[in-house]
Amino acid sequence: MRLTVIGTGYVGAVHAACMAELGHEVLGVDIEADRIGALAAGRPPFYEPGLSALLQGGVDSGRLHFTTSIGEAARFADTHFVCVGTPQRANSGAADLRYVDAAVDGLAPYLRDGGHGPVLVVGKSTVPVGTSERLGQRLRIVAPDADVAWNPEFLREGRAVADTLRPERIVAGVTTGGAEARLRRIYGPMLASGTPFIVTDPATAELVKLASNSFLATKISFINAMAEICDVTGADVLTLAEAMGADSRIGPGFLAPGLCFGGSCLPKDIRALTARAEELKAGGSVALLREVDEINRRQRRRVVELARRLVGGTLGDRDVAVLGAAFKPLSDDVRDSPALAVAEAVRLRGARVRVHDPEAVDNARAAHPDLLYALDVAKACEGADVVLHLTEWPQYREIDPVALARSVRTPALVDARNSLDAVAWRSAGWTVLAPGRPQLG
């Protein structure tokens, strides 16, 4: 089939490359010429494991193309995936839909004269419930046979290629049998391998992504709330999480205590769901999400406090090494990064902060130019009064604490992700503090 993907950011670039991998002819569309140029040359504009080879393969096969022309996209296919961003509004928690609206409004005039088969616009962007219906009404003014469906993405940064090609489920929010049939054809190889295909109305499909992310955020914040209790009782949050996760009704996933969550999805999505519920006069139904958000924010302040304790009560004029800048490992994404939030908070308290990250240094420097950066761990930690482990990259678990102790001024570590071998670090002479594990101090 011929498909277009409107918006070639994180979701769009991955979706376009994966659809070409499935054998479809795909045209990616974006207004950023530099981005389109890089993609057309087979170069992804961000770090995502496995994407580079997939993208290059699609371009080399002739199945994957890119353009800045929405008119060309309208002529290329009658199925259009909308994958543009929906960031949080600057003045509220609600989702900013200007890019979704612009994508549909930009496409619509080229459909005015007909000459196409039935047009299907498939939303993959994360949007408030009711968006599909509103966009369908606008689109059908100029293209009466146009249909809008919603097909939310469930990608995890660092695992996006696998999540697209081997998804746990595909959700199709449709109003017509024709839309359902077309989506079944597009995703045919996945359905043939047994991937569940959940057909529902568009409103439910819009809601499922926000509800899923809000549930995951709640689980993460809950174990971090328990970590706060562990700090004042002497209990060990890692053992607590292990015991809780052994209950099949709970499970171990997302019970990782530490610096909590960030990125472009979970914080934004819980706020967007809360805002939309309030617009619908149902704010009480998601009141707990406000506390989930507050617990998440509080973890950043708690890590700063642990750092302050380790350097004797004041961060002023101290040298602080930060391991990690991306909001999660296997990504160079620094949007709402807890690691950078902590690094900046420490800097504002008078410390000299040097940051290391395997992939995200360039993006971090652009977002936080007042911080210092290093391209290797030893350089980042040279002369440090305290080391803060803030993003759980696998490389950091391979650090030799004995060797690193020779680089620092004081062997003091805050393991804000609770993922390093505290016994090994303490045996090497380090003082170790971690959220929810007061006995380490």
Coordinates of C-alpha atoms in Angstrom, one line a residue:
M1 CA 0.0 0.0 0.0
R2 CA 0.9 3.6 -0.3
L3 CA 1.0 5.6 2.9
T4 CA 2.1 9.0 4.1
V5 CA 3.4 9.9 7.5
I6 CA 2.8 13.6 8.4
G7 CA 5.4 14.6 11.0
T8 CA 8.8 12.9 11.1
G9 CA 9.7 13.5 14.7
Y10 CA 10.2 10.6 17.1
V11 CA 7.0 8.8 16.4
G12 CA 6.8 9.7 12.7
A13 CA 10.3 8.7 11.7
V14 CA 10.1 5.4 13.4
H15 CA 6.6 4.7 12.0
A16 CA 7.6 5.6 8.5
A17 CA 10.7 3.4 8.6
C18 CA 8.8 0.5 10.0
M19 CA 6.0 0.7 7.5
A20 CA 8.5 0.6 4.7
E21 CA 10.1 -2.4 6.4
L22 CA 6.7 -4.1 6.2
G23 CA 6.7 -3.6 2.4
H24 CA 4.5 -0.4 2.0
E25 CA 5.5 2.6 -0.1
V26 CA 5.9 5.4 2.4
L27 CA 6.3 9.2 2.0
G28 CA 7.3 11.1 5.1
V29 CA 6.3 14.8 5.3
D30 CA 7.7 17.5 7.5
I31 CA 8.1 21.3 7.4
E32 CA 11.7 21.1 8.6
A33 CA 13.9 20.9 5.5
D34 CA 17.0 19.9 7.4
R35 CA 15.3 17.0 9.1
I36 CA 13.8 15.9 5.7
G37 CA 17.2 16.1 4.1
A38 CA 18.8 14.0 6.8
L39 CA 16.1 11.3 6.7
A40 CA 16.2 11.2 2.9
A41 CA 19.9 10.4 3.2
G42 CA 19.1 7.6 5.7
R43 CA 20.3 9.5 8.8
P44 CA 17.9 9.6 11.8
P45 CA 17.8 13.0 13.5
F46 CA 17.9 11.4 17.0
Y47 CA 19.4 8.4 18.7
E48 CA 17.2 5.3 18.7
P49 CA 18.7 1.8 18.6
G50 CA 18.1 0.0 15.4
L51 CA 16.5 2.9 13.6
S52 CA 19.5 3.9 11.5
A53 CA 19.8 0.6 9.7
L54 CA 16.1 0.4 9.2
L55 CA 15.9 3.9 7.8
Q56 CA 18.8 3.3 5.4
G57 CA 17.3 0.1 4.3
G58 CA 14.0 1.7 3.5
V59 CA 15.6 4.5 1.5
D60 CA 17.9 2.1 -0.4
S61 CA 14.9 -0.1 -1.3
G62 CA 13.1 2.8 -2.9
R63 CA 10.1 2.2 -0.6
L64 CA 10.8 5.2 1.7
H65 CA 10.8 8.8 0.6
F66 CA 10.6 12.2 2.3
T67 CA 9.3 15.6 1.3
T68 CA 8.4 19.0 2.7
S69 CA 5.4 19.2 0.4
I70 CA 2.0 18.4 1.8
G71 CA 0.5 18.6 -1.7
E72 CA 2.9 15.9 -2.8
A73 CA 1.7 13.8 0.1
A74 CA -1.9 14.3 -0.9
R75 CA -1.2 13.1 -4.4
F76 CA 1.0 10.2 -3.3
A77 CA -1.6 8.3 -1.2
D78 CA -5.1 8.3 0.3
T79 CA -4.0 7.0 3.7
H80 CA -2.3 9.6 5.9
F81 CA -0.9 9.0 9.3
V82 CA -0.7 12.1 11.5
C83 CA 2.3 11.8 13.8
V84 CA 3.0 15.3 14.9
G85 CA 3.8 16.4 18.5
T86 CA 1.2 17.4 21.1
P87 CA 3.3 19.2 23.7
Q88 CA 1.9 20.6 26.9
R89 CA 0.5 24.2 26.6
A90 CA 2.7 26.8 28.1
N91 CA 0.0 28.2 30.4
S92 CA -1.7 25.0 31.5
G93 CA -1.5 21.2 31.6
A94 CA -3.6 20.8 28.5
A95 CA -2.3 19.4 25.3
D96 CA -1.4 21.9 22.6
L97 CA -3.1 20.7 19.4
R98 CA -1.9 23.4 17.0
Y99 CA 0.4 20.9 15.1
V100 CA -2.4 18.3 14.7
D101 CA -4.8 21.0 13.5
A102 CA -2.1 22.4 11.1
A103 CA -1.4 18.9 9.7
V104 CA -5.1 18.2 8.9
D105 CA -5.8 21.8 7.8
G106 CA -2.7 21.7 5.5
L107 CA -3.9 18.4 3.9
A108 CA -7.5 19.4 3.5
P109 CA -7.3 21.8 0.5
Y110 CA -5.5 19.3 -1.6
L111 CA -8.4 16.9 -1.2
R112 CA -11.0 19.5 -2.2
D113 CA -11.2 18.6 -5.8
G114 CA -11.6 14.9 -5.3
G115 CA -9.9 12.5 -7.7
H116 CA -8.8 10.3 -4.8
G117 CA -10.2 7.1 -3.4
P118 CA -11.8 7.4 0.0
V119 CA -9.3 9.3 2.1
L120 CA -8.4 8.0 5.6
V121 CA -6.6 10.2 8.0
V122 CA -5.2 8.1 10.9
G123 CA -4.1 9.8 14.0
K124 CA -1.2 8.4 16.0
S125 CA -0.5 11.6 18.0
T126 CA -1.5 11.5 21.7
V127 CA -4.6 13.8 21.9
P128 CA -7.5 14.6 24.3
V129 CA -10.6 12.6 23.8
G130 CA -12.9 14.2 21.3
T131 CA -10.2 15.3 18.9
S132 CA -11.0 12.7 16.2
E133 CA -14.6 13.8 16.0
R134 CA -13.7 17.4 15.8
L135 CA -11.1 16.9 13.1
G136 CA -13.4 14.7 11.1
Q137 CA -16.1 17.4 11.0
R138 CA -13.5 19.9 9.7
L139 CA -12.0 17.6 7.1
R140 CA -15.4 16.5 5.7
I141 CA -16.3 20.1 4.9
V142 CA -13.8 19.9 2.0
A143 CA -13.6 16.2 1.5
P144 CA -17.0 14.6 2.2
D145 CA -15.8 11.0 1.7
A146 CA -12.9 11.5 4.2
D147 CA -12.7 9.4 7.3
V148 CA -10.7 9.8 10.5
A149 CA -9.5 7.0 12.7
W150 CA -7.3 6.9 15.7
N151 CA -4.5 4.4 16.1
P152 CA -2.4 5.4 19.2
E153 CA 1.3 4.6 19.4
F154 CA 2.7 2.8 22.4
L155 CA 6.4 3.3 21.8
R156 CA 9.1 3.3 24.4
E157 CA 12.1 5.3 23.6
G158 CA 15.1 3.0 23.3
R159 CA 12.8 0.2 22.1
A160 CA 10.7 2.0 19.5
V161 CA 11.6 -0.2 16.5
A162 CA 10.7 -3.4 18.3
D163 CA 7.5 -1.8 19.8
T164 CA 6.4 -0.9 16.2
L165 CA 7.3 -4.1 14.4
R166 CA 6.3 -6.4 17.3
P167 CA 3.6 -4.5 19.2
E168 CA 1.8 -6.0 22.2
R169 CA -1.5 -4.7 20.7
I170 CA -2.8 -2.5 18.0
V171 CA -5.8 -0.3 18.9
A172 CA -8.0 1.0 16.0
G173 CA -10.6 3.6 16.8
V174 CA -12.8 3.6 13.8
T175 CA -16.4 4.6 12.8
T176 CA -16.6 2.7 9.5
G177 CA -15.9 -0.8 8.3
G178 CA -13.8 0.6 5.5
A179 CA -11.3 2.2 7.9
E180 CA -11.0 -1.0 9.9
A181 CA -10.4 -3.0 6.8
R182 CA -7.7 -0.6 5.6
L183 CA -5.9 -0.7 9.0
R184 CA -6.1 -4.5 9.0
R185 CA -4.4 -4.5 5.6
I186 CA -1.7 -2.1 6.7
Y187 CA -0.9 -4.1 9.8
G188 CA -1.4 -7.4 8.1
P189 CA 2.0 -8.9 8.8
M190 CA 1.7 -8.2 12.5
L191 CA -1.9 -9.6 12.7
A192 CA -0.7 -12.7 10.9
S193 CA 1.9 -13.2 13.7
G194 CA -0.8 -13.0 16.4
T195 CA -0.7 -9.4 17.5
P196 CA -4.1 -8.5 19.1
F197 CA -6.1 -6.0 17.0
I198 CA -8.5 -4.2 19.3
V199 CA -11.3 -2.4 17.4
T200 CA -13.1 0.4 19.3
D201 CA -14.6 3.8 18.8
P202 CA -12.2 6.8 18.3
A203 CA -12.9 8.2 21.7
T204 CA -11.8 5.1 23.5
A205 CA -8.7 4.8 21.2
E206 CA -7.8 8.4 22.1
L207 CA -8.2 7.7 25.8
V208 CA -6.3 4.5 26.0
K209 CA -2.8 6.1 25.5
L210 CA -3.4 8.7 28.2
A211 CA -5.0 6.2 30.5
S212 CA -2.1 3.7 30.0
N213 CA 0.6 6.3 30.7
S214 CA -1.3 7.7 33.7
F215 CA -1.5 4.2 35.2
L216 CA 2.2 3.6 34.7
A217 CA 3.0 7.0 36.1
T218 CA 0.9 6.1 39.2
K219 CA 2.7 2.9 39.7
I220 CA 6.1 4.6 39.5
S221 CA 5.0 7.4 41.9
F222 CA 3.6 4.9 44.3
I223 CA 6.8 3.0 44.8
N224 CA 8.6 6.4 45.2
A225 CA 6.1 7.4 47.9
M226 CA 7.0 4.1 49.6
A227 CA 10.7 5.1 49.3
E228 CA 9.9 8.2 51.3
I229 CA 8.4 6.1 54.0
C230 CA 11.4 3.8 53.9
D231 CA 13.7 6.7 54.4
V232 CA 12.1 7.5 57.8
T233 CA 11.6 3.9 59.0
G234 CA 14.8 2.3 58.0
A235 CA 13.1 -0.1 55.6
D236 CA 14.7 -1.1 52.2
V237 CA 12.6 0.0 49.2
L238 CA 14.3 -2.4 46.8
T239 CA 13.3 -5.4 48.9
L240 CA 9.8 -3.9 49.4
A241 CA 9.5 -3.5 45.6
E242 CA 10.6 -7.1 45.0
A243 CA 8.1 -8.4 47.5
M244 CA 5.3 -6.4 46.1
G245 CA 6.2 -7.3 42.5
A246 CA 6.1 -11.0 43.4
D247 CA 2.3 -10.7 43.7
S248 CA 0.9 -11.5 40.3
R249 CA -1.8 -8.9 40.7
I250 CA 0.8 -6.2 41.0
G251 CA 3.9 -7.5 39.0
P252 CA 7.4 -6.1 39.1
G253 CA 7.2 -3.7 36.1
F254 CA 7.5 0.0 36.8
L255 CA 8.2 -0.6 40.5
A256 CA 11.7 0.9 40.2
P257 CA 12.2 3.5 43.0
G258 CA 14.5 6.4 42.4
L259 CA 14.5 9.7 40.5
C260 CA 11.0 8.9 39.0
F261 CA 9.9 9.7 35.5
G262 CA 10.4 12.4 32.9
G263 CA 10.5 12.7 29.1
S264 CA 7.9 13.9 26.6
C265 CA 5.1 11.4 27.5
L266 CA 4.3 10.5 31.1
P267 CA 4.4 13.9 32.7
K268 CA 2.7 15.6 29.8
D269 CA 0.1 12.8 29.5
I270 CA -1.0 12.8 33.1
R271 CA -1.5 16.6 33.0
A272 CA -3.3 16.4 29.7
L273 CA -5.7 13.8 31.0
T274 CA -6.3 15.8 34.1
A275 CA -6.9 19.0 32.1
R276 CA -9.3 17.2 29.7
A277 CA -11.2 15.7 32.6
E278 CA -11.6 19.1 34.2
E279 CA -12.9 20.5 30.9
L280 CA -15.5 17.7 30.9
K281 CA -16.5 18.6 34.5
A282 CA -15.1 15.2 35.6
G283 CA -11.9 16.4 37.4
G284 CA -12.7 14.6 40.6
S285 CA -12.2 11.3 38.7
V286 CA -8.5 11.9 38.2
A287 CA -7.7 13.8 41.4
L288 CA -5.1 11.2 42.3
L289 CA -3.1 12.2 39.2
R290 CA -2.3 15.6 40.8
E291 CA -0.6 13.8 43.6
V292 CA 1.1 11.4 41.2
D293 CA 2.6 14.5 39.5
E294 CA 3.6 16.1 42.8
I295 CA 5.3 12.9 44.0
N296 CA 7.3 12.8 40.8
R297 CA 8.4 16.4 41.1
R298 CA 9.3 15.8 44.8
Q299 CA 11.8 13.1 43.9
R300 CA 14.1 15.6 42.2
R301 CA 14.2 17.8 45.3
R302 CA 14.9 14.7 47.4
V303 CA 18.0 13.8 45.3
V304 CA 19.3 17.4 45.6
E305 CA 18.9 17.0 49.4
L306 CA 20.9 13.7 49.4
A307 CA 23.7 15.4 47.5
R308 CA 23.7 18.3 49.9
R309 CA 24.0 15.9 52.9
L310 CA 26.9 14.1 51.3
V311 CA 28.9 17.3 50.8
G312 CA 28.5 18.5 54.4
G313 CA 25.4 20.6 54.2
T314 CA 26.0 23.1 51.5
L315 CA 26.4 22.7 47.7
G316 CA 28.0 26.1 47.3
D317 CA 31.5 26.0 45.8
R318 CA 31.4 22.2 45.5
D319 CA 32.3 20.1 42.4
V320 CA 29.5 17.8 41.4
A321 CA 29.7 15.1 38.8
V322 CA 26.5 14.0 37.1
L323 CA 26.2 10.7 35.3
G324 CA 23.3 10.9 32.9
A325 CA 21.5 13.7 31.0
A326 CA 18.9 11.9 28.9
F327 CA 15.6 11.3 30.6
K328 CA 16.1 7.5 30.2
P329 CA 18.8 5.2 28.9
L330 CA 19.1 4.3 25.2
S331 CA 17.9 7.7 24.2
D332 CA 19.4 11.2 23.6
D333 CA 16.1 12.8 24.5
V334 CA 16.5 15.5 27.3
R335 CA 12.9 16.8 27.3
D336 CA 11.8 17.1 30.9
S337 CA 14.8 15.1 32.0
P338 CA 14.9 14.5 35.7
A339 CA 18.7 14.2 35.5
L340 CA 19.1 17.7 34.0
A341 CA 16.6 19.1 36.4
V342 CA 18.6 17.9 39.3
A343 CA 21.9 19.1 37.7
E344 CA 20.5 22.5 37.2
A345 CA 19.1 22.7 40.7
V346 CA 22.5 21.8 42.1
R347 CA 24.1 24.4 39.9
L348 CA 21.7 27.1 41.1
R349 CA 22.8 26.2 44.7
G350 CA 26.3 27.3 43.8
A351 CA 28.0 24.1 42.7
R352 CA 30.2 23.5 39.7
V353 CA 28.4 20.8 37.7
R354 CA 30.0 18.6 35.1
V355 CA 27.7 16.2 33.2
H356 CA 28.4 13.0 31.2
D357 CA 26.0 11.0 29.0
P358 CA 26.8 8.4 26.3
E359 CA 24.4 10.0 23.8
A360 CA 22.7 13.1 25.0
V361 CA 25.6 15.6 25.7
D362 CA 24.8 17.8 22.6
N363 CA 21.1 18.0 23.3
A364 CA 21.8 18.7 27.0
R365 CA 24.3 21.4 26.2
A366 CA 21.7 23.1 23.9
A367 CA 19.1 23.0 26.6
H368 CA 21.4 23.8 29.6
P369 CA 24.4 25.8 28.3
D370 CA 25.4 26.9 31.9
L371 CA 26.3 23.3 32.9
L372 CA 29.7 21.9 32.1
Y373 CA 30.0 18.7 30.0
A374 CA 32.5 15.8 29.6
L375 CA 32.8 13.1 27.0
D376 CA 34.1 10.4 29.4
V377 CA 33.2 9.4 32.9
A378 CA 36.6 9.9 34.5
K379 CA 36.8 13.5 33.2
A380 CA 33.3 14.3 34.4
C381 CA 34.2 13.0 37.9
E382 CA 37.7 14.6 38.1
G383 CA 38.0 16.4 41.5
A384 CA 34.3 15.8 42.3
D385 CA 33.1 16.2 45.9
V386 CA 30.1 14.0 45.0
V387 CA 28.9 11.9 42.1
L388 CA 25.3 11.8 41.2
H389 CA 24.1 8.8 39.2
L390 CA 20.9 10.1 37.5
T391 CA 20.3 8.1 34.3
E392 CA 20.6 4.3 34.4
W393 CA 22.7 3.7 31.3
P394 CA 24.1 0.1 31.2
Q395 CA 27.6 1.6 30.9
Y396 CA 27.4 3.1 34.3
R397 CA 26.9 -0.3 35.9
E398 CA 30.3 -1.3 34.4
I399 CA 32.2 1.5 36.1
D400 CA 35.1 0.3 38.3
P401 CA 34.5 2.1 41.6
V402 CA 38.1 1.5 42.7
A403 CA 39.4 3.2 39.6
L404 CA 36.9 6.0 39.7
A405 CA 37.8 6.8 43.4
R406 CA 41.2 7.9 42.1
S407 CA 39.6 10.6 40.0
V408 CA 37.3 12.2 42.6
R409 CA 38.2 14.4 45.5
T410 CA 35.7 12.6 47.8
P411 CA 34.3 9.1 47.1
A412 CA 30.7 10.0 47.7
L413 CA 27.8 8.7 45.5
V414 CA 24.1 9.4 45.2
D415 CA 22.6 6.4 43.3
A416 CA 19.4 8.2 42.4
R417 CA 18.3 5.2 40.2
N418 CA 19.0 2.5 42.7
S419 CA 20.7 0.4 40.0
L420 CA 24.4 0.3 40.9
D421 CA 26.0 -2.4 43.1
A422 CA 26.0 -0.5 46.4
V423 CA 28.0 -3.3 48.1
A424 CA 30.8 -3.0 45.5
W425 CA 30.9 0.8 45.7
R426 CA 31.0 0.8 49.5
S427 CA 33.7 -1.9 49.5
A428 CA 35.7 0.4 47.3
G429 CA 35.5 3.1 50.0
W430 CA 32.6 5.1 48.7
T431 CA 29.8 6.6 50.9
V432 CA 26.6 5.7 49.1
L433 CA 23.1 7.2 49.5
A434 CA 20.0 6.2 47.5
P435 CA 16.3 7.0 47.8
G436 CA 14.5 4.6 50.1
R437 CA 17.7 2.9 51.3
P438 CA 18.7 4.9 54.4
Q439 CA 20.8 2.0 55.7
L440 CA 23.4 2.7 53.0
G441 CA 24.3 6.0 54.6

